Coordinates of C-alpha atoms in Angstrom, one line a residue:
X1477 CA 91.5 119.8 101.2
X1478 CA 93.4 118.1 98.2
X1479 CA 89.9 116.7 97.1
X1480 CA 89.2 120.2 97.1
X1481 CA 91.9 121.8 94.6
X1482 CA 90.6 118.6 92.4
X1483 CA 87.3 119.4 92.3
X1484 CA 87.7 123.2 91.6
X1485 CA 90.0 122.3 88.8
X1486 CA 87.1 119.6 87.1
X1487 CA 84.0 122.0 87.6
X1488 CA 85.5 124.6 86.1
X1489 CA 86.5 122.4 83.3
X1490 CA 82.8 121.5 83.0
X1491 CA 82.1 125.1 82.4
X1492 CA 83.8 126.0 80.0
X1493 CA 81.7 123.8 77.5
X1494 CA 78.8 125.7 78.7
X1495 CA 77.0 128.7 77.0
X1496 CA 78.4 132.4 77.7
X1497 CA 75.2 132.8 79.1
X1498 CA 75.1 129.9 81.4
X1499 CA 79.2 129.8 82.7
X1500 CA 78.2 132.7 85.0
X1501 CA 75.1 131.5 86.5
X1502 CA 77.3 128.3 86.6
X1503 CA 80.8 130.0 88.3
X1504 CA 78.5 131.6 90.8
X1505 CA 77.2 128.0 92.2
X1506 CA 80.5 126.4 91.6
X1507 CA 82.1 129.3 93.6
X1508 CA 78.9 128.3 96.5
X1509 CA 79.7 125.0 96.7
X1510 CA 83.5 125.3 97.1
X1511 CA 82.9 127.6 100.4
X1512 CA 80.8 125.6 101.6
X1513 CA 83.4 122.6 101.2
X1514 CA 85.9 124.5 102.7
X1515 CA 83.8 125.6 105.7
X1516 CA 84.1 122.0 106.6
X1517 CA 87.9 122.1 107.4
X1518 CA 87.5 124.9 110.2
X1519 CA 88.4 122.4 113.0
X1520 CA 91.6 121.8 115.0
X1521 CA 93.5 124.0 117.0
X1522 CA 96.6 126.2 115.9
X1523 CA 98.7 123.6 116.6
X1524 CA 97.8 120.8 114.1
X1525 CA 98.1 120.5 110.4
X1526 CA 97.4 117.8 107.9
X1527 CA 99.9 116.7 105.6
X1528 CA 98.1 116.4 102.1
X1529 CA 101.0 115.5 99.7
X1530 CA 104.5 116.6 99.3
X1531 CA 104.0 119.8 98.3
X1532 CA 100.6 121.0 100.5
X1533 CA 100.0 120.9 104.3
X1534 CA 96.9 122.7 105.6
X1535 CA 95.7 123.8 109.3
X1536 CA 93.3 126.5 110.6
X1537 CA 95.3 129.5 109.3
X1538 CA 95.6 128.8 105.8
X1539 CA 91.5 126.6 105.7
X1540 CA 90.3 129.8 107.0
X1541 CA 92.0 132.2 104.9
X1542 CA 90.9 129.3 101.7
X1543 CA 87.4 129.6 103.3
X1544 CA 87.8 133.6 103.1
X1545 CA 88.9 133.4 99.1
X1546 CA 86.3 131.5 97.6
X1547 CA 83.6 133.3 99.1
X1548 CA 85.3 136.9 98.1
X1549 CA 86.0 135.2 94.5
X1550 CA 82.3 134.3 93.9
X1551 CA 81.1 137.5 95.6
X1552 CA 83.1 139.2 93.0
X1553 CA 82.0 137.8 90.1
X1554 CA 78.4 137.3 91.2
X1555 CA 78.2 141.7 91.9
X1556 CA 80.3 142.0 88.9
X1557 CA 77.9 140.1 86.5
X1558 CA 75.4 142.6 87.3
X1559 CA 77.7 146.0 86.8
X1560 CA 77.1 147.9 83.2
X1561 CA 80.6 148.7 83.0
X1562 CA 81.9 144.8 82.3
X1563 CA 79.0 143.8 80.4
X1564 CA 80.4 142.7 76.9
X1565 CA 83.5 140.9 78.0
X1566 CA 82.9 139.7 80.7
X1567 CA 83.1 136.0 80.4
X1568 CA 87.1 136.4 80.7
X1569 CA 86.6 138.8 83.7
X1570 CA 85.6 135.3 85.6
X1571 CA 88.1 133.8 84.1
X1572 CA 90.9 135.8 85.4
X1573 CA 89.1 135.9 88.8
X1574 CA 88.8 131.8 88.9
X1575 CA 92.7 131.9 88.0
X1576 CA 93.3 134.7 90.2
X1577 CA 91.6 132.2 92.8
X1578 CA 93.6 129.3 92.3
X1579 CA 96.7 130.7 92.6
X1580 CA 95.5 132.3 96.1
X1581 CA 94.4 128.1 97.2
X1582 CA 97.4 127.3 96.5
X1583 CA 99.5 130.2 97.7
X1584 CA 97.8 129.2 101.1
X1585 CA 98.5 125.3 100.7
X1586 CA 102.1 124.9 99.4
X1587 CA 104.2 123.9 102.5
X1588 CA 107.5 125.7 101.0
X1589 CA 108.5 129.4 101.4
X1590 CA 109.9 129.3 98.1
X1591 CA 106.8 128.0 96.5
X1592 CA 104.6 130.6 98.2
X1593 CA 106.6 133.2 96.9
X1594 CA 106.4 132.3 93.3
X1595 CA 102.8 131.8 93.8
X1596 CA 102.8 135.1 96.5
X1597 CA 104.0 137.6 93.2
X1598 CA 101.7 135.2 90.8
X1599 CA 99.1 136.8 92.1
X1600 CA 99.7 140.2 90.8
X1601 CA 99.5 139.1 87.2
X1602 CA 95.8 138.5 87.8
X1603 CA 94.8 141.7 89.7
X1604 CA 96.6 144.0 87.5
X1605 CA 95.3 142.6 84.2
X1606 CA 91.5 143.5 85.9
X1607 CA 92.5 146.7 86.9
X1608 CA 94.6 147.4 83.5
X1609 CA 91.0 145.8 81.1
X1610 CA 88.1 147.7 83.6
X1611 CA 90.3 150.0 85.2
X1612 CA 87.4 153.0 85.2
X1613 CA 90.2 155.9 84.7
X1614 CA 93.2 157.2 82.6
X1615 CA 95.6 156.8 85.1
X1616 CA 95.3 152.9 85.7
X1617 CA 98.6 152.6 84.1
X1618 CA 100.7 154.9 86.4
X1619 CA 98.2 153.4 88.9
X1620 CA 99.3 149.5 87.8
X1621 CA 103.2 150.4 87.9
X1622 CA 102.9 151.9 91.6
X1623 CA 101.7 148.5 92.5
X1624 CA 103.8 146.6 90.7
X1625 CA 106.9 148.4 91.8
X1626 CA 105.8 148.6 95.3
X1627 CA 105.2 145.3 95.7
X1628 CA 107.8 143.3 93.9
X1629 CA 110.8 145.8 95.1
X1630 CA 109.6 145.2 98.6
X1631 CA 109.8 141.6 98.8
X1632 CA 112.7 141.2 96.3
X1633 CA 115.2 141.0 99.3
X1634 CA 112.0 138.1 100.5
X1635 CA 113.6 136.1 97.1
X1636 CA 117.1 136.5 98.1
X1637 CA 116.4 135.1 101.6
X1638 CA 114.6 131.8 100.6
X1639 CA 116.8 131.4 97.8
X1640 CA 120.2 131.3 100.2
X1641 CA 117.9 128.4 102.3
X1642 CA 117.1 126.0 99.2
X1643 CA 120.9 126.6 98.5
X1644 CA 122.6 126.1 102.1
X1645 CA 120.2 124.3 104.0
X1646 CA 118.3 122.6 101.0
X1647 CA 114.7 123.4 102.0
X1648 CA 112.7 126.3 102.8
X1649 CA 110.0 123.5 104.2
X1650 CA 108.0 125.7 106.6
X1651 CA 107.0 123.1 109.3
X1652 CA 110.1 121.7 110.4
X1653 CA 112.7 124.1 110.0
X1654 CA 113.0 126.1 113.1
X1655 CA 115.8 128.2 113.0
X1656 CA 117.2 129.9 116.4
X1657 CA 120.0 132.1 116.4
X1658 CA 119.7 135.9 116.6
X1659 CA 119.3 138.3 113.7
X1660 CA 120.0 142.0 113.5
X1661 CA 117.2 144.6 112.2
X1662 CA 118.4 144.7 108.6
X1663 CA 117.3 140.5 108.2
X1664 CA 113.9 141.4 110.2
X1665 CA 113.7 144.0 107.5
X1666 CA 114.2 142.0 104.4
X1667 CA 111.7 139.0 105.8
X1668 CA 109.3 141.3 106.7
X1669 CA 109.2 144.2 104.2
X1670 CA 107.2 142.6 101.4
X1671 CA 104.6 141.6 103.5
X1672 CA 103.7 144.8 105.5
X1673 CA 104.1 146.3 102.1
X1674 CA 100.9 143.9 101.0
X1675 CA 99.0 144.0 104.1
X1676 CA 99.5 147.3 103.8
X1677 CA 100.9 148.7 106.6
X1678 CA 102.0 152.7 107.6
X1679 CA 104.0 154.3 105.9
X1680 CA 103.5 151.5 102.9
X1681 CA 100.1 151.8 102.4
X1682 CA 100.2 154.6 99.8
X1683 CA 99.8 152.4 96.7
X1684 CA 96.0 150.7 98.1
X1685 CA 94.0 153.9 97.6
X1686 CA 95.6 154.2 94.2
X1687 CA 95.0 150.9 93.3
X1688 CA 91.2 150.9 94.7
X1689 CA 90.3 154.2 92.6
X1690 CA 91.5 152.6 89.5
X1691 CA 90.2 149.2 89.9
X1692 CA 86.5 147.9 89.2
X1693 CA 83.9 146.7 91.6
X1694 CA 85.1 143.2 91.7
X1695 CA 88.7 143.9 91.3
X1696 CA 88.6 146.1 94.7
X1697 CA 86.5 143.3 96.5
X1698 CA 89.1 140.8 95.9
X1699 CA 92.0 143.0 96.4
X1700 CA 90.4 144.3 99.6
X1701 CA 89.4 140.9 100.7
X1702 CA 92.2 138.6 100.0
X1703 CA 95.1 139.9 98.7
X1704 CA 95.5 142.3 101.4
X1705 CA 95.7 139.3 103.5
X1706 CA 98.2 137.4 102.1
X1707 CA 101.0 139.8 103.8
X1708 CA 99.5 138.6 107.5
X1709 CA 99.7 134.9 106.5
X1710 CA 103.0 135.5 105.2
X1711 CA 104.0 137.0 108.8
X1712 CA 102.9 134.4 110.2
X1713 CA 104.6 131.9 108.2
X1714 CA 108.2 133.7 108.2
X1715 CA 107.5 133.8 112.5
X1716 CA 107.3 130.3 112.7
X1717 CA 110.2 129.1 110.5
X1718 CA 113.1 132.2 112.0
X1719 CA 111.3 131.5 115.7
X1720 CA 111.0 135.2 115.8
X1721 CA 110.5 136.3 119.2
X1722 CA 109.8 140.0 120.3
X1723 CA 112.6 142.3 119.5
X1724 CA 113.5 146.0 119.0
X1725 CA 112.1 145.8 115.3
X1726 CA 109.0 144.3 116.2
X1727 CA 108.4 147.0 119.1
X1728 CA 109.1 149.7 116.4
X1729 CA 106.9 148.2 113.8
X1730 CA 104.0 148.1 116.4
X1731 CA 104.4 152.0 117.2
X1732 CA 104.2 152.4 113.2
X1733 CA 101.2 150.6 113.2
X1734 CA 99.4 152.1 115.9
X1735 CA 100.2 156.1 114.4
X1736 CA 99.1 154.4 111.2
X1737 CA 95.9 153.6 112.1
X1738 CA 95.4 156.6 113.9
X1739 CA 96.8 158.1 110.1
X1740 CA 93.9 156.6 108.6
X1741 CA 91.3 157.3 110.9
X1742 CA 92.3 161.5 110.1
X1743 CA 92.4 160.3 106.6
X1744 CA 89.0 158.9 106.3
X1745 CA 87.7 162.0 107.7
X1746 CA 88.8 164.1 105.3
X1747 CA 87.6 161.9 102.3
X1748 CA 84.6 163.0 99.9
X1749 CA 85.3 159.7 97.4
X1750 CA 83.7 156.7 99.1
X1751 CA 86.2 154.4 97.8
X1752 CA 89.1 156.2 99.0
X1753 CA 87.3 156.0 102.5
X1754 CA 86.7 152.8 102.4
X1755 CA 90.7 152.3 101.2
X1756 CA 92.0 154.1 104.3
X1757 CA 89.7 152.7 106.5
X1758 CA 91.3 149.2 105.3
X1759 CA 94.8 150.8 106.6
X1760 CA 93.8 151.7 109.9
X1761 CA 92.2 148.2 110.8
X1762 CA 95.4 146.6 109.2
X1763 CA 97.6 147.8 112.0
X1764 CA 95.5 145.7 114.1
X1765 CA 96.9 142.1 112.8
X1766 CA 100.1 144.0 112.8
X1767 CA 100.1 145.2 116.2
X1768 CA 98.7 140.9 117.0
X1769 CA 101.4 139.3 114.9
X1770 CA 104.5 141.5 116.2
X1771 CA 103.3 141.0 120.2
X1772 CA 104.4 137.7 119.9
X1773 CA 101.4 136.5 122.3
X1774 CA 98.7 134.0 121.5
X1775 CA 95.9 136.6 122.6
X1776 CA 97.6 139.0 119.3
X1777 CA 97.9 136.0 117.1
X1778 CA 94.1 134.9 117.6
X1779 CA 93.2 139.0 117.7
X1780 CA 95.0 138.9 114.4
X1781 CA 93.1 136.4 112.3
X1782 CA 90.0 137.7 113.7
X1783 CA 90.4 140.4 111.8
X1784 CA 92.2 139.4 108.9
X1785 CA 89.1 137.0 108.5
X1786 CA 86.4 139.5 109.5
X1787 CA 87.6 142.3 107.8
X1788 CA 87.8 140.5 104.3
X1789 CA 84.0 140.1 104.5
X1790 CA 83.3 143.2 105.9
X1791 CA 85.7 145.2 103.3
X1792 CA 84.0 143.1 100.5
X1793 CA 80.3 144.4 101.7
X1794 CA 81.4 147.9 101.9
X1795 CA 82.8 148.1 97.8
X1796 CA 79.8 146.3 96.8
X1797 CA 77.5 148.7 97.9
X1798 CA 80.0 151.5 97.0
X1799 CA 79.6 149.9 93.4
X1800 CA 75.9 149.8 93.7
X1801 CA 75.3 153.2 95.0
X1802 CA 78.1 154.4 92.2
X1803 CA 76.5 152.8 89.4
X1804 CA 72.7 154.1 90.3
X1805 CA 74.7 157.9 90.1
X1806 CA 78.0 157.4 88.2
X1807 CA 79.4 159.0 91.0
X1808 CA 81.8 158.0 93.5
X1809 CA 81.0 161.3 95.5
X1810 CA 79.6 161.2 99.0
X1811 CA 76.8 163.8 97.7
X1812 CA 76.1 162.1 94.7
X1813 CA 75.5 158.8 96.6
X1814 CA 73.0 160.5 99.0
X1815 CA 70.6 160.7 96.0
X1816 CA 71.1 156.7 94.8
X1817 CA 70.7 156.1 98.7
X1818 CA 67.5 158.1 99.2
X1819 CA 65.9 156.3 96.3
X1820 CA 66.0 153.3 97.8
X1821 CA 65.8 152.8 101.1
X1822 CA 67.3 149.4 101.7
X1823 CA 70.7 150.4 100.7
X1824 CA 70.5 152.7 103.4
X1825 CA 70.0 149.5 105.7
X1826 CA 72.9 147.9 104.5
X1827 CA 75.0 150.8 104.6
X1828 CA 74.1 150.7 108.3
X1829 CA 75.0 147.6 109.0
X1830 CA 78.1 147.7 106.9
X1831 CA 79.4 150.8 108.4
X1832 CA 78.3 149.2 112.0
X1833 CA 80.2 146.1 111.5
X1834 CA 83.2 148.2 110.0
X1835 CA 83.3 150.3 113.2
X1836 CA 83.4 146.8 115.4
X1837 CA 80.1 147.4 116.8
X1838 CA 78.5 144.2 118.9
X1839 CA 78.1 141.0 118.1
X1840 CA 80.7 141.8 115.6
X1841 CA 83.4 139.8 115.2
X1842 CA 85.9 143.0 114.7
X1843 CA 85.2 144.1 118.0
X1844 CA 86.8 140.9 119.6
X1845 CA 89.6 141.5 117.5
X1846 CA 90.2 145.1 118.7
X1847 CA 89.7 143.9 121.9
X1848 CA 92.3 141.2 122.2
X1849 CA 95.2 143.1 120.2
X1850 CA 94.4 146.2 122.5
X1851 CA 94.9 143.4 125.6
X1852 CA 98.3 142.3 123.8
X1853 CA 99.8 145.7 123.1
X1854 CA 98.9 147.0 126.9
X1855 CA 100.5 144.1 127.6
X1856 CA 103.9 145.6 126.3
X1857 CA 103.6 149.1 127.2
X1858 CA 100.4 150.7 129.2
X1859 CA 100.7 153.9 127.4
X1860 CA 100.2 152.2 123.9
X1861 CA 95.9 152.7 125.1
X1862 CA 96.3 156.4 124.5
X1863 CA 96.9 156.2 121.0
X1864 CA 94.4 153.1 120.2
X1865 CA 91.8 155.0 122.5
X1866 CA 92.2 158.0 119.9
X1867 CA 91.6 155.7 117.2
X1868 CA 88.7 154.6 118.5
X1869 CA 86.8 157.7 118.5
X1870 CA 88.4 159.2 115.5
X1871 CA 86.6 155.7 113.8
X1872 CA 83.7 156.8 115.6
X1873 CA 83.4 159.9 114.1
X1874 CA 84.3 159.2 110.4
X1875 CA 81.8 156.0 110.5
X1876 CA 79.4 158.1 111.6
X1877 CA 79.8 161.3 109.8
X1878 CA 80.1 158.9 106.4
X1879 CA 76.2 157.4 107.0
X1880 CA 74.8 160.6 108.2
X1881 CA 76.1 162.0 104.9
X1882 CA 74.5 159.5 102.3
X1883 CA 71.2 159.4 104.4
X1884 CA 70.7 162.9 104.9
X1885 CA 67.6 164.7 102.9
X1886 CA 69.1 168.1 102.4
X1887 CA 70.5 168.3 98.7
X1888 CA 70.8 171.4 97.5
X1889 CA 72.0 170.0 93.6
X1890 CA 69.6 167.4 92.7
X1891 CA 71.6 164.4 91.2
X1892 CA 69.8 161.9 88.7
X1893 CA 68.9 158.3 89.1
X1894 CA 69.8 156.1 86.5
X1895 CA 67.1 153.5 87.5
X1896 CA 64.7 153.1 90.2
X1897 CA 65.4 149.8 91.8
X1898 CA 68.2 147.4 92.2
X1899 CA 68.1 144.1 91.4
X1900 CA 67.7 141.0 93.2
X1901 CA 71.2 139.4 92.4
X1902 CA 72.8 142.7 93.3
X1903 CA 71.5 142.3 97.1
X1904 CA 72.4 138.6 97.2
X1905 CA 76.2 139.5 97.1
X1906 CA 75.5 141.5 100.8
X1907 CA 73.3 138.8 102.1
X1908 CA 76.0 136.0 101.2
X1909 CA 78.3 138.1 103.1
X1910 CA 76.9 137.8 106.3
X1911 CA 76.6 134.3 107.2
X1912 CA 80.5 133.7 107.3
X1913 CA 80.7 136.8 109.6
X1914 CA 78.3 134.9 111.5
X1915 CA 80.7 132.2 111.4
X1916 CA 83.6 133.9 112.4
X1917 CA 81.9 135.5 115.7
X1918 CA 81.0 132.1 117.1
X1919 CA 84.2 130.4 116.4
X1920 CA 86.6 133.3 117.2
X1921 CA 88.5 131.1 119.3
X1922 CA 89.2 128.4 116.5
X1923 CA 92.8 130.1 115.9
X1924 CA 94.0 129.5 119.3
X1925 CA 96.9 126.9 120.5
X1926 CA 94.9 124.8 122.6

């Protein structure tokens, strides 16, 4: 993995003495190449990690969650480069998304809490300097300082906690520190705060549809298909240094979760802006690696990553065909997308699928994931199948009610097409996206202990 990180730092060096022209034809295949890399360190169980130099350790969790960032990244820039509104500039567009990208490798190698921290807030500068440049509204400034105040004030009291362990124990090394001794809510809090704050989970989650309205095509891609996911990793991380074992907190962060997603299911329903759908719909399936992390089984843990994995594909798919449809309407209206639907018929076929594998349909992989956290929460309390039984149909009906909306042939305002076809490199981004699904369905067990 080390020869990775090398070899993403020299190609894109390379590029840069290219042509405008040619560094994004050139990004995209660097981008290609690097997944594919990384698809070679899905091996191992849980259990095992490889020691790459004094600052990075790697195992499944954090090569599968690499694996999951590169393809996002060059998904991003590759629907991007074909979107009118950053033509012009957008040669440093894919060069905040390549640093952007970076920091998340690293963020997911570095082998010290306090390291991923820094790198865990780095992260921001990135996404809020694409939303701040292509934000497609006025109010992607208030927009940028809900985010920014949401997510640093949550996991300032993070800071204070690995700072106090470089001072009194002298490392926050996350491999061999184990500490055991009992901690009251108000420490679960602090630990934990920032990182359901990121994920996001109910009642934190009020700063993602925000963000997604405001951001660009790309920008909302990576922030649904990565960033999101840092908060998870970070779970786990925190779990395995404090030996965190299921407690009062973790019992009343799962009931959060589960009215959350429930929450978000209502919300969708009521949603006429696609993006906003596709926003909440991100909330309710994150209760699901919340409701996995907090059981404190291995059937939630591997339930967990399913979907953290999964979902960031999945998520990616369904803004780049909102951006698609959008930009063949200018609308981000349910109506107004029926029109850029009905003109040509294979978006309709990837909005099926899309919306299919969003709902967890089968051979999905989401649908293992549902299945396995709904086996460790009924495993706590038998009643907790009432409220994720509700969710299920209340996803049901949004999924459905969302597709027979932008198919439908009754328009009573006719809405006009900007052009008649899309182009070749604006379908590749969906195809690209369904091979690591693929991936994901026939190695589901890859994040288990033994």
């Amino acid at each position: 993995m080390m020869s990775l990180l090398v070899f993403m730092v020299l190609s894109s060096f390379c590029v840069m003495f290219l042509n405008k022209k040619d560094q994004i034809v050139a990004m995209i295949n660097c981008f290609g190449i690097w997944s594919a890399f990384s698809l070679t360190y899905w091996g191992g169980s849980g259990v095992s990690w490889e020691s790459l130099s004094e600052l990075f350790c790697v195992d499944i969790y954090s090569s599968s969650l690499i694996s999951l960032t590169l393809w996002v990244c060059g998904i991003s820039i590759l629907v991007s480069s074909a979107m009118l509104n950053l033509r012009g500039v957008f040669n440093v567009f894919w060069v905040l998304v390549t640093l952007l990208c970076f920091m998340l490798v690293q963020c997911f190698m570095v082998n010290t809490l306090a390291m991923f921290y820094v790198l865990f807030e780095s992260t921001l500068v990135p996404m809020i300097s694409i939303i701040g440049i292509w934000g497609g509204q006025f109010e992607r400034v208030p927009s940028i300082q809900y985010i920014a105040a949401y997510t640093v004030g949550g996991s300032f009291p993070l800071l204070l906690i690995f700072t106090s362990m470089e001072v009194h124990a002298g490392s926050s090394f996350m491999w061999f520190i184990s500490v055991k001794t009992n901690f009251n809510w108000l420490f679960w809090l602090a630990c934990f705060l920032g990182f359901l704050i990121k994920l996001p989970a109910f009642p934190f989650h009020t700063w993602l549809p925000k963000a997604h309205v405001q951001a660009p095509v790309g920008g909302s891609v990576i922030l649904a298909g990565i960033l999101l996911k840092l908060g998870g990793y970070g779970i786990t991380r925190v779990m395995m240094l404090f030996s965190y074992t299921l407690e009062s907190f973790g019992i009343f962060v799962i009931a959060l979760s589960l009215y959350g997603s429930v929450y978000g299911a209502v919300m969708c329903i009521r949603q006429s802006d696609v993006k906003k759908l596709i926003a909440f719909s991100s909330v309710s399936h994150m209760a699901f690696p919340v409701i996995g992390l907090f059981s404190c089984t291995e059937v939630g843990l591997v339930g967990a990553y399913i979907m953290l994995v999964s979902h960031g594909f999945i998520s990616s798919g369904l803004f780049v065909l909102c951006g698609i449809s959008s930009e063949l309407v200018h609308s981000r209206k349910i109506k107004a997308m029926n029109e850029s639907v009905r003109a040509i018929p294979s978006l309709g076929f990837f909005w099926l699928v899309m919306i299919m594998a969003n709902l967890g349909v089968p051979p999905c992989p989401v649908i293992i994931s549902e299945v396995l956290s709904v086996v460790s929460a009924v495993a706590l309390w038998p009643w907790i199948f009432i409220p994720l039984a509700l969710y299920l149909v209340l996803s049901g009906a949004y999924s459905f009610s969302l597709y027979c909306q932008l198919t439908s042939s009754k328009s009573k305002n006719k809405t006009e097409v900007l052009f008649g076809e899309v182009m070749l490199k604006d379908m590749k981004a969906l195809y690209f996206l369904l091979y690591p699904l693929a991936e994901v369905l026939f190695k589901w067990d890859l994040w288990a202990m033994v």
